[in-house]
Amino acid sequence: MNNYKKNSLSLTGAVALGTGVMIGAGIFALLGQVADLAGTLFPLAFLVGAVISGFSAYAYIKLSNAYPSAGGIAMYLKKAYGPGTITAAGSLLMAFSMVIGESLVARTFGSYTLQLFDVEQNSIWVPVLGVVLLVVAFLINIAGNKVIGSSSLAMAIIKIGGLVIFAIGGLWAAGFSFGEVVPSSISGDNSVSGYIAALAFTILAYKGFTTITNSGGEIVNPNKNVGRAIIISLFLCTLVYILVALAVSANLSIPEIIAAKDFSLAEASKPAFGKYGLWFTVGIAIVATISGVIASIFAVSRMTAMLTEIDLIPHKHFGMPG
């Protein structure tokens, strides 16, 4: 894979892929769970999660600058432990975690889409729509990096711009009052273990920057641009997450957020956007989840292709690298 589609992905394309996974899996799928675990402090949990993720991102930046590769973490493990069992096991665990993340985002896609229709959330259509999304994302991936980069960039602009509009609208509807956002006292209903679990969820929301390392063999000037893409993506997502969390906290109580859970953003948009809030939020969610699955499949395919190239997992070619 050393020359596979080399220099076929731009810096903006890599940022679009990174934010695609981070925002696709993060604010839509996890905000309700974080609020359930952290209570009124859930906006702060996203900030602390960003700081913790920043330390991990620094390590990835240093490694990607030294060993740019489409294999990402698989290449780093190979450099540390050699082409053996530890490298294969660690890489496959990372790939499996991405697949789990894809299923979470695909389910969120189904849940949000059904908000437009009079269909129950436990309907069979939720997993059906999730499978349809996975198939579409797969087809986009096999179309090539030009299609992946262009589609990811367009969707990144739509969803980031839309979420910023949502956040500003939500804060405006609340009169830009942060009285409910910054509680005067901490509720005793949430345990320390709950706060720690909430932090774990927020770190998962930022985890998408690891996808960018899988573009190392294809991005232009990888020794510099992989690190730049990680920094830009982490900054953009931190800003968006905090703004959205503040807007939701300003418009909904914790019980209301927990009750809505999978579609808490749609509920929080109603004070600012009225009957159009549902359509607006669902539209952003659909775009975000599509881009998240596209980017995640991209990362998994590159990592597993590198593992086949160094004969750590069995494979057949089917015209693919490795």
mmCIF file of C-alpha atoms in Angstrom:
data_model
loop_
_atom_site.group_PDB
_atom_site.id
_atom_site.type_symbol
_atom_site.label_atom_id
_atom_site.label_comp_id
_atom_site.label_asym_id
_atom_site.label_seq_id
_atom_site.Cartn_x
_atom_site.Cartn_y
_atom_site.Cartn_z
ATOM 1 C CA MET A 1 0.000 0.000 0.000
ATOM 2 C CA ASN A 2 3.043 2.259 -0.072
ATOM 3 C CA ASN A 3 1.925 3.992 -3.283
ATOM 4 C CA TYR A 4 -1.779 3.170 -3.185
ATOM 5 C CA LYS A 5 -3.624 6.374 -4.163
ATOM 6 C CA LYS A 6 -0.706 8.437 -2.894
ATOM 7 C CA ASN A 7 -1.375 12.223 -2.684
ATOM 8 C CA SER A 8 -5.049 11.649 -3.547
ATOM 9 C CA LEU A 9 -6.441 13.239 -0.354
ATOM 10 C CA SER A 10 -6.128 16.923 0.608
ATOM 11 C CA LEU A 11 -5.780 18.446 4.075
ATOM 12 C CA THR A 12 -9.403 19.639 3.958
ATOM 13 C CA GLY A 13 -10.493 16.150 2.903
ATOM 14 C CA ALA A 14 -8.681 14.622 5.886
ATOM 15 C CA VAL A 15 -10.285 17.147 8.247
ATOM 16 C CA ALA A 16 -13.688 16.342 6.735
ATOM 17 C CA LEU A 17 -13.103 12.624 7.386
ATOM 18 C CA GLY A 18 -12.025 13.271 10.979
ATOM 19 C CA THR A 19 -14.935 15.550 11.824
ATOM 20 C CA GLY A 20 -17.199 13.117 10.000
ATOM 21 C CA VAL A 21 -16.531 10.389 12.550
ATOM 22 C CA MET A 22 -16.291 12.680 15.579
ATOM 23 C CA ILE A 23 -19.466 14.666 15.049
ATOM 24 C CA GLY A 24 -21.357 11.792 13.452
ATOM 25 C CA ALA A 25 -20.921 9.524 16.478
ATOM 26 C CA GLY A 26 -20.653 12.165 19.143
ATOM 27 C CA ILE A 27 -23.184 14.850 19.763
ATOM 28 C CA PHE A 28 -26.185 13.019 18.256
ATOM 29 C CA ALA A 29 -25.666 9.549 19.683
ATOM 30 C CA LEU A 30 -24.021 10.340 23.026
ATOM 31 C CA LEU A 31 -25.348 13.643 24.385
ATOM 32 C CA GLY A 32 -28.372 12.039 26.051
ATOM 33 C CA GLN A 33 -26.254 9.308 27.660
ATOM 34 C CA VAL A 34 -23.700 11.837 28.944
ATOM 35 C CA ALA A 35 -26.459 14.003 30.457
ATOM 36 C CA ASP A 36 -27.959 10.914 32.117
ATOM 37 C CA LEU A 37 -24.624 10.061 33.760
ATOM 38 C CA ALA A 38 -23.223 13.525 34.541
ATOM 39 C CA GLY A 39 -26.425 15.450 35.253
ATOM 40 C CA THR A 40 -26.163 19.225 35.117
ATOM 41 C CA LEU A 41 -22.397 19.042 34.586
ATOM 42 C CA PHE A 42 -22.667 17.334 31.198
ATOM 43 C CA PRO A 43 -21.463 20.396 29.180
ATOM 44 C CA LEU A 44 -18.322 20.438 31.343
ATOM 45 C CA ALA A 45 -17.832 16.725 30.647
ATOM 46 C CA PHE A 46 -17.411 17.480 26.949
ATOM 47 C CA LEU A 47 -14.737 20.089 27.735
ATOM 48 C CA VAL A 48 -12.810 17.771 30.063
ATOM 49 C CA GLY A 49 -13.135 14.982 27.501
ATOM 50 C CA ALA A 50 -11.543 17.253 24.896
ATOM 51 C CA VAL A 51 -8.590 17.984 27.189
ATOM 52 C CA ILE A 52 -8.035 14.285 27.874
ATOM 53 C CA SER A 53 -8.337 13.481 24.173
ATOM 54 C CA GLY A 54 -5.795 16.209 23.453
ATOM 55 C CA PHE A 55 -3.062 14.236 25.248
ATOM 56 C CA SER A 56 -3.879 11.164 23.177
ATOM 57 C CA ALA A 57 -4.004 13.282 20.019
ATOM 58 C CA TYR A 58 -0.504 14.616 20.736
ATOM 59 C CA ALA A 59 0.866 11.065 20.774
ATOM 60 C CA TYR A 60 -0.896 10.304 17.486
ATOM 61 C CA ILE A 61 0.495 13.484 15.928
ATOM 62 C CA LYS A 62 4.081 12.606 16.866
ATOM 63 C CA LEU A 63 3.679 9.043 15.592
ATOM 64 C CA SER A 64 1.951 10.058 12.358
ATOM 65 C CA ASN A 65 4.687 12.596 11.634
ATOM 66 C CA ALA A 66 7.310 9.877 12.076
ATOM 67 C CA TYR A 67 5.433 6.997 10.389
ATOM 68 C CA PRO A 68 2.752 8.285 7.994
ATOM 69 C CA SER A 69 0.812 5.274 6.739
ATOM 70 C CA ALA A 70 -2.665 4.219 5.676
ATOM 71 C CA GLY A 71 -2.435 1.621 8.432
ATOM 72 C CA GLY A 72 -2.621 4.244 11.189
ATOM 73 C CA ILE A 73 -2.374 2.622 14.610
ATOM 74 C CA ALA A 74 -1.616 -0.750 12.981
ATOM 75 C CA MET A 75 1.614 0.725 11.617
ATOM 76 C CA TYR A 76 2.517 2.203 15.011
ATOM 77 C CA LEU A 77 2.022 -1.164 16.673
ATOM 78 C CA LYS A 78 4.115 -2.835 13.998
ATOM 79 C CA LYS A 79 6.963 -0.389 14.610
ATOM 80 C CA ALA A 80 6.773 -1.019 18.363
ATOM 81 C CA TYR A 81 6.184 -4.789 18.494
ATOM 82 C CA GLY A 82 7.018 -6.076 15.031
ATOM 83 C CA PRO A 83 4.696 -7.939 12.649
ATOM 84 C CA GLY A 84 3.380 -10.423 15.191
ATOM 85 C CA THR A 85 0.432 -11.429 17.333
ATOM 86 C CA ILE A 86 0.391 -8.257 19.477
ATOM 87 C CA THR A 87 0.224 -6.019 16.409
ATOM 88 C CA ALA A 88 -2.509 -8.078 14.755
ATOM 89 C CA ALA A 89 -4.606 -8.405 17.945
ATOM 90 C CA GLY A 90 -4.319 -4.722 18.883
ATOM 91 C CA SER A 91 -5.123 -3.574 15.351
ATOM 92 C CA LEU A 92 -8.128 -5.856 15.043
ATOM 93 C CA LEU A 93 -9.474 -4.674 18.404
ATOM 94 C CA MET A 94 -9.239 -1.109 17.098
ATOM 95 C CA ALA A 95 -11.018 -2.137 13.906
ATOM 96 C CA PHE A 96 -13.752 -3.903 15.889
ATOM 97 C CA SER A 97 -14.280 -0.768 18.006
ATOM 98 C CA MET A 98 -14.766 1.213 14.796
ATOM 99 C CA VAL A 99 -17.317 -1.320 13.557
ATOM 100 C CA ILE A 100 -19.204 -1.003 16.861
ATOM 101 C CA GLY A 101 -19.124 2.766 16.447
ATOM 102 C CA GLU A 102 -20.505 2.407 12.930
ATOM 103 C CA SER A 103 -23.441 0.368 14.244
ATOM 104 C CA LEU A 104 -24.171 3.019 16.896
ATOM 105 C CA VAL A 105 -24.170 5.806 14.325
ATOM 106 C CA ALA A 106 -26.219 3.767 11.837
ATOM 107 C CA ARG A 107 -28.860 3.152 14.516
ATOM 108 C CA THR A 108 -28.916 6.881 15.309
ATOM 109 C CA PHE A 109 -29.480 7.540 11.601
ATOM 110 C CA GLY A 110 -32.527 5.261 11.704
ATOM 111 C CA SER A 111 -33.870 6.842 14.893
ATOM 112 C CA TYR A 112 -33.612 10.393 13.554
ATOM 113 C CA THR A 113 -35.046 9.548 10.149
ATOM 114 C CA LEU A 114 -38.132 8.005 11.754
ATOM 115 C CA GLN A 115 -38.723 11.278 13.609
ATOM 116 C CA LEU A 116 -40.072 12.575 10.300
ATOM 117 C CA PHE A 117 -42.774 9.897 10.226
ATOM 118 C CA ASP A 118 -45.381 8.532 12.589
ATOM 119 C CA VAL A 119 -43.369 5.392 13.366
ATOM 120 C CA GLU A 120 -42.418 4.001 16.778
ATOM 121 C CA GLN A 121 -38.739 4.119 17.751
ATOM 122 C CA ASN A 122 -38.622 0.368 18.405
ATOM 123 C CA SER A 123 -39.793 -0.295 14.856
ATOM 124 C CA ILE A 124 -37.924 -2.738 12.619
ATOM 125 C CA TRP A 125 -37.270 0.227 10.337
ATOM 126 C CA VAL A 126 -34.537 1.532 12.667
ATOM 127 C CA PRO A 127 -32.084 -1.324 11.919
ATOM 128 C CA VAL A 128 -33.288 -1.546 8.305
ATOM 129 C CA LEU A 129 -32.415 2.110 7.688
ATOM 130 C CA GLY A 130 -29.099 1.568 9.471
ATOM 131 C CA VAL A 131 -28.212 -1.281 7.107
ATOM 132 C CA VAL A 132 -29.191 0.859 4.096
ATOM 133 C CA LEU A 133 -26.821 3.586 5.323
ATOM 134 C CA LEU A 134 -23.973 1.065 5.695
ATOM 135 C CA VAL A 135 -24.490 -0.138 2.126
ATOM 136 C CA VAL A 136 -24.551 3.411 0.716
ATOM 137 C CA ALA A 137 -21.407 4.344 2.681
ATOM 138 C CA PHE A 138 -19.654 1.242 1.348
ATOM 139 C CA LEU A 139 -20.523 2.190 -2.246
ATOM 140 C CA ILE A 140 -19.152 5.711 -1.735
ATOM 141 C CA ASN A 141 -15.920 4.283 -0.339
ATOM 142 C CA ILE A 142 -15.302 1.998 -3.302
ATOM 143 C CA ALA A 143 -15.916 4.970 -5.638
ATOM 144 C CA GLY A 144 -12.486 6.356 -4.681
ATOM 145 C CA ASN A 145 -10.802 9.072 -2.629
ATOM 146 C CA LYS A 146 -11.964 11.941 -4.845
ATOM 147 C CA VAL A 147 -15.586 11.053 -4.195
ATOM 148 C CA ILE A 148 -14.915 10.368 -0.505
ATOM 149 C CA GLY A 149 -13.096 13.687 -0.010
ATOM 150 C CA SER A 150 -15.629 15.801 -1.915
ATOM 151 C CA SER A 151 -18.698 14.247 -0.295
ATOM 152 C CA SER A 152 -17.152 14.370 3.185
ATOM 153 C CA LEU A 153 -16.213 18.041 2.785
ATOM 154 C CA ALA A 154 -19.688 19.013 1.587
ATOM 155 C CA MET A 155 -21.332 17.161 4.472
ATOM 156 C CA ALA A 156 -18.858 18.609 6.993
ATOM 157 C CA ILE A 157 -19.759 22.149 5.922
ATOM 158 C CA ILE A 158 -23.484 21.400 6.146
ATOM 159 C CA LYS A 159 -23.417 19.735 9.558
ATOM 160 C CA ILE A 160 -20.918 22.041 11.285
ATOM 161 C CA GLY A 161 -22.683 25.133 9.928
ATOM 162 C CA GLY A 162 -26.055 23.660 10.870
ATOM 163 C CA LEU A 163 -24.967 22.780 14.413
ATOM 164 C CA VAL A 164 -23.552 26.277 14.946
ATOM 165 C CA ILE A 165 -26.861 27.755 13.774
ATOM 166 C CA PHE A 166 -28.695 25.356 16.111
ATOM 167 C CA ALA A 167 -26.484 26.338 19.062
ATOM 168 C CA ILE A 168 -26.805 30.071 18.476
ATOM 169 C CA GLY A 169 -30.561 29.723 17.959
ATOM 170 C CA GLY A 170 -30.936 27.659 21.128
ATOM 171 C CA LEU A 171 -28.952 30.130 23.212
ATOM 172 C CA TRP A 172 -30.907 33.016 21.680
ATOM 173 C CA ALA A 173 -34.214 31.320 22.584
ATOM 174 C CA ALA A 174 -32.950 31.041 26.158
ATOM 175 C CA GLY A 175 -32.054 34.744 26.148
ATOM 176 C CA PHE A 176 -28.348 33.887 26.260
ATOM 177 C CA SER A 177 -28.912 33.147 29.922
ATOM 178 C CA PHE A 178 -26.494 30.663 31.446
ATOM 179 C CA GLY A 179 -28.255 30.425 34.794
ATOM 180 C CA GLU A 180 -29.449 26.882 34.080
ATOM 181 C CA VAL A 181 -26.260 25.929 32.260
ATOM 182 C CA VAL A 182 -23.965 26.702 35.183
ATOM 183 C CA PRO A 183 -25.732 25.216 38.240
ATOM 184 C CA SER A 184 -25.356 26.883 41.607
ATOM 185 C CA SER A 185 -25.021 23.466 43.238
ATOM 186 C CA ILE A 186 -24.158 19.971 42.088
ATOM 187 C CA SER A 187 -26.939 17.408 42.297
ATOM 188 C CA GLY A 188 -26.220 14.419 44.481
ATOM 189 C CA ASP A 189 -28.219 12.136 42.213
ATOM 190 C CA ASN A 190 -25.144 11.336 40.120
ATOM 191 C CA SER A 191 -22.304 9.233 41.511
ATOM 192 C CA VAL A 192 -18.569 9.633 40.937
ATOM 193 C CA SER A 193 -18.642 6.512 38.788
ATOM 194 C CA GLY A 194 -21.367 8.179 36.719
ATOM 195 C CA TYR A 195 -19.177 11.201 36.058
ATOM 196 C CA ILE A 196 -16.276 8.937 35.078
ATOM 197 C CA ALA A 197 -18.536 6.971 32.734
ATOM 198 C CA ALA A 198 -19.753 10.248 31.214
ATOM 199 C CA LEU A 199 -16.126 11.252 30.571
ATOM 200 C CA ALA A 200 -15.558 7.909 28.860
ATOM 201 C CA PHE A 201 -18.500 8.615 26.554
ATOM 202 C CA THR A 202 -17.195 12.090 25.700
ATOM 203 C CA ILE A 203 -13.758 10.679 24.913
ATOM 204 C CA LEU A 204 -15.493 8.260 22.550
ATOM 205 C CA ALA A 205 -17.096 11.293 20.898
ATOM 206 C CA TYR A 206 -13.616 12.703 20.143
ATOM 207 C CA LYS A 207 -12.140 9.348 19.134
ATOM 208 C CA GLY A 208 -12.711 9.998 15.445
ATOM 209 C CA PHE A 209 -9.420 11.845 15.041
ATOM 210 C CA THR A 210 -7.736 8.426 14.900
ATOM 211 C CA THR A 211 -9.432 7.995 11.512
ATOM 212 C CA ILE A 212 -7.190 10.717 10.115
ATOM 213 C CA THR A 213 -4.075 8.624 10.785
ATOM 214 C CA ASN A 214 -5.413 6.059 8.322
ATOM 215 C CA SER A 215 -5.084 8.654 5.559
ATOM 216 C CA GLY A 216 -1.318 8.915 6.089
ATOM 217 C CA GLY A 217 -0.467 6.925 2.979
ATOM 218 C CA GLU A 218 -2.811 8.940 0.753
ATOM 219 C CA ILE A 219 -2.846 12.520 2.074
ATOM 220 C CA VAL A 220 -0.724 15.234 0.469
ATOM 221 C CA ASN A 221 2.470 15.945 2.505
ATOM 222 C CA PRO A 222 1.566 13.421 5.241
ATOM 223 C CA ASN A 223 4.456 14.274 7.574
ATOM 224 C CA LYS A 224 2.842 17.643 8.243
ATOM 225 C CA ASN A 225 -0.792 17.426 7.172
ATOM 226 C CA VAL A 226 -1.847 14.408 9.242
ATOM 227 C CA GLY A 227 -0.933 16.266 12.433
ATOM 228 C CA ARG A 228 -2.532 19.474 11.195
ATOM 229 C CA ALA A 229 -5.734 17.641 10.317
ATOM 230 C CA ILE A 230 -5.917 16.098 13.806
ATOM 231 C CA ILE A 231 -5.455 19.484 15.524
ATOM 232 C CA ILE A 232 -8.008 21.262 13.320
ATOM 233 C CA SER A 233 -10.577 18.477 13.704
ATOM 234 C CA LEU A 234 -10.218 18.318 17.485
ATOM 235 C CA PHE A 235 -10.564 22.109 17.797
ATOM 236 C CA LEU A 236 -13.640 22.288 15.543
ATOM 237 C CA CYS A 237 -15.377 19.424 17.322
ATOM 238 C CA THR A 238 -14.635 20.786 20.788
ATOM 239 C CA LEU A 239 -16.123 24.143 19.813
ATOM 240 C CA VAL A 240 -19.225 22.572 18.255
ATOM 241 C CA TYR A 241 -19.795 20.091 21.112
ATOM 242 C CA ILE A 242 -19.602 22.732 23.830
ATOM 243 C CA LEU A 243 -21.854 25.169 21.971
ATOM 244 C CA VAL A 244 -24.453 22.468 21.344
ATOM 245 C CA ALA A 245 -24.281 21.138 24.918
ATOM 246 C CA LEU A 246 -24.795 24.664 26.272
ATOM 247 C CA ALA A 247 -27.754 25.239 23.943
ATOM 248 C CA VAL A 248 -29.412 21.949 24.944
ATOM 249 C CA SER A 249 -28.786 22.605 28.630
ATOM 250 C CA ALA A 250 -30.305 26.078 28.323
ATOM 251 C CA ASN A 251 -33.531 24.780 26.764
ATOM 252 C CA LEU A 252 -34.147 21.374 28.374
ATOM 253 C CA SER A 253 -34.001 20.053 31.916
ATOM 254 C CA ILE A 254 -31.941 16.936 32.616
ATOM 255 C CA PRO A 255 -35.076 14.718 32.861
ATOM 256 C CA GLU A 256 -36.263 16.078 29.494
ATOM 257 C CA ILE A 257 -32.873 15.372 27.900
ATOM 258 C CA ILE A 258 -32.852 11.834 29.318
ATOM 259 C CA ALA A 259 -36.421 11.218 28.114
ATOM 260 C CA ALA A 260 -35.531 12.356 24.591
ATOM 261 C CA LYS A 261 -32.059 10.735 24.675
ATOM 262 C CA ASP A 262 -31.536 9.658 21.015
ATOM 263 C CA PHE A 263 -33.229 12.814 19.683
ATOM 264 C CA SER A 264 -32.511 15.342 22.433
ATOM 265 C CA LEU A 265 -31.224 17.891 19.916
ATOM 266 C CA ALA A 266 -34.526 17.779 18.070
ATOM 267 C CA GLU A 267 -36.390 18.501 21.314
ATOM 268 C CA ALA A 268 -33.998 21.332 22.239
ATOM 269 C CA SER A 269 -34.460 22.987 18.835
ATOM 270 C CA LYS A 270 -38.224 23.514 19.277
ATOM 271 C CA PRO A 271 -38.023 26.717 21.394
ATOM 272 C CA ALA A 272 -35.885 28.437 18.744
ATOM 273 C CA PHE A 273 -37.173 26.946 15.500
ATOM 274 C CA GLY A 274 -40.698 25.869 16.412
ATOM 275 C CA LYS A 275 -42.307 23.249 14.197
ATOM 276 C CA TYR A 276 -39.378 23.509 11.788
ATOM 277 C CA GLY A 277 -36.891 22.592 14.505
ATOM 278 C CA LEU A 278 -37.506 18.876 14.080
ATOM 279 C CA TRP A 279 -36.902 18.969 10.336
ATOM 280 C CA PHE A 280 -33.829 21.166 10.741
ATOM 281 C CA THR A 281 -32.210 18.978 13.385
ATOM 282 C CA VAL A 282 -33.105 15.699 11.714
ATOM 283 C CA GLY A 283 -31.599 16.975 8.460
ATOM 284 C CA ILE A 284 -28.314 17.787 10.201
ATOM 285 C CA ALA A 285 -28.338 14.450 12.018
ATOM 286 C CA ILE A 286 -28.863 12.510 8.812
ATOM 287 C CA VAL A 287 -25.958 14.311 7.107
ATOM 288 C CA ALA A 288 -23.730 13.866 10.154
ATOM 289 C CA THR A 289 -24.415 10.175 10.549
ATOM 290 C CA ILE A 290 -23.867 9.488 6.836
ATOM 291 C CA SER A 291 -20.491 11.252 6.879
ATOM 292 C CA GLY A 292 -19.531 9.450 10.106
ATOM 293 C CA VAL A 293 -20.137 5.995 8.663
ATOM 294 C CA ILE A 294 -18.346 6.876 5.401
ATOM 295 C CA ALA A 295 -15.239 7.988 7.291
ATOM 296 C CA SER A 296 -15.282 5.025 9.654
ATOM 297 C CA ILE A 297 -15.492 2.500 6.806
ATOM 298 C CA PHE A 298 -12.597 4.344 5.139
ATOM 299 C CA ALA A 299 -10.436 3.907 8.248
ATOM 300 C CA VAL A 300 -11.291 0.242 8.799
ATOM 301 C CA SER A 301 -10.633 -0.637 5.148
ATOM 302 C CA ARG A 302 -7.202 1.031 5.179
ATOM 303 C CA MET A 303 -6.157 -0.611 8.433
ATOM 304 C CA THR A 304 -7.239 -4.109 7.446
ATOM 305 C CA ALA A 305 -5.663 -3.688 3.986
ATOM 306 C CA MET A 306 -2.311 -2.939 5.615
ATOM 307 C CA LEU A 307 -2.659 -5.976 7.876
ATOM 308 C CA THR A 308 -3.222 -8.168 4.829
ATOM 309 C CA GLU A 309 -0.196 -6.635 3.136
ATOM 310 C CA ILE A 310 2.084 -7.776 5.963
ATOM 311 C CA ASP A 311 0.301 -11.157 6.180
ATOM 312 C CA LEU A 312 -1.142 -10.692 9.674
ATOM 313 C CA ILE A 313 -4.694 -11.588 8.652
ATOM 314 C CA PRO A 314 -5.852 -13.925 5.863
ATOM 315 C CA HIS A 315 -7.269 -12.335 2.749
ATOM 316 C CA LYS A 316 -8.241 -12.604 -0.891
ATOM 317 C CA HIS A 317 -7.539 -9.785 -3.288
ATOM 318 C CA PHE A 318 -10.857 -9.002 -5.038
ATOM 319 C CA GLY A 319 -8.948 -6.195 -6.769
ATOM 320 C CA MET A 320 -8.147 -4.471 -3.448
ATOM 321 C CA PRO A 321 -4.665 -3.487 -2.163
ATOM 322 C CA GLY A 322 -2.925 -6.068 -0.023
#
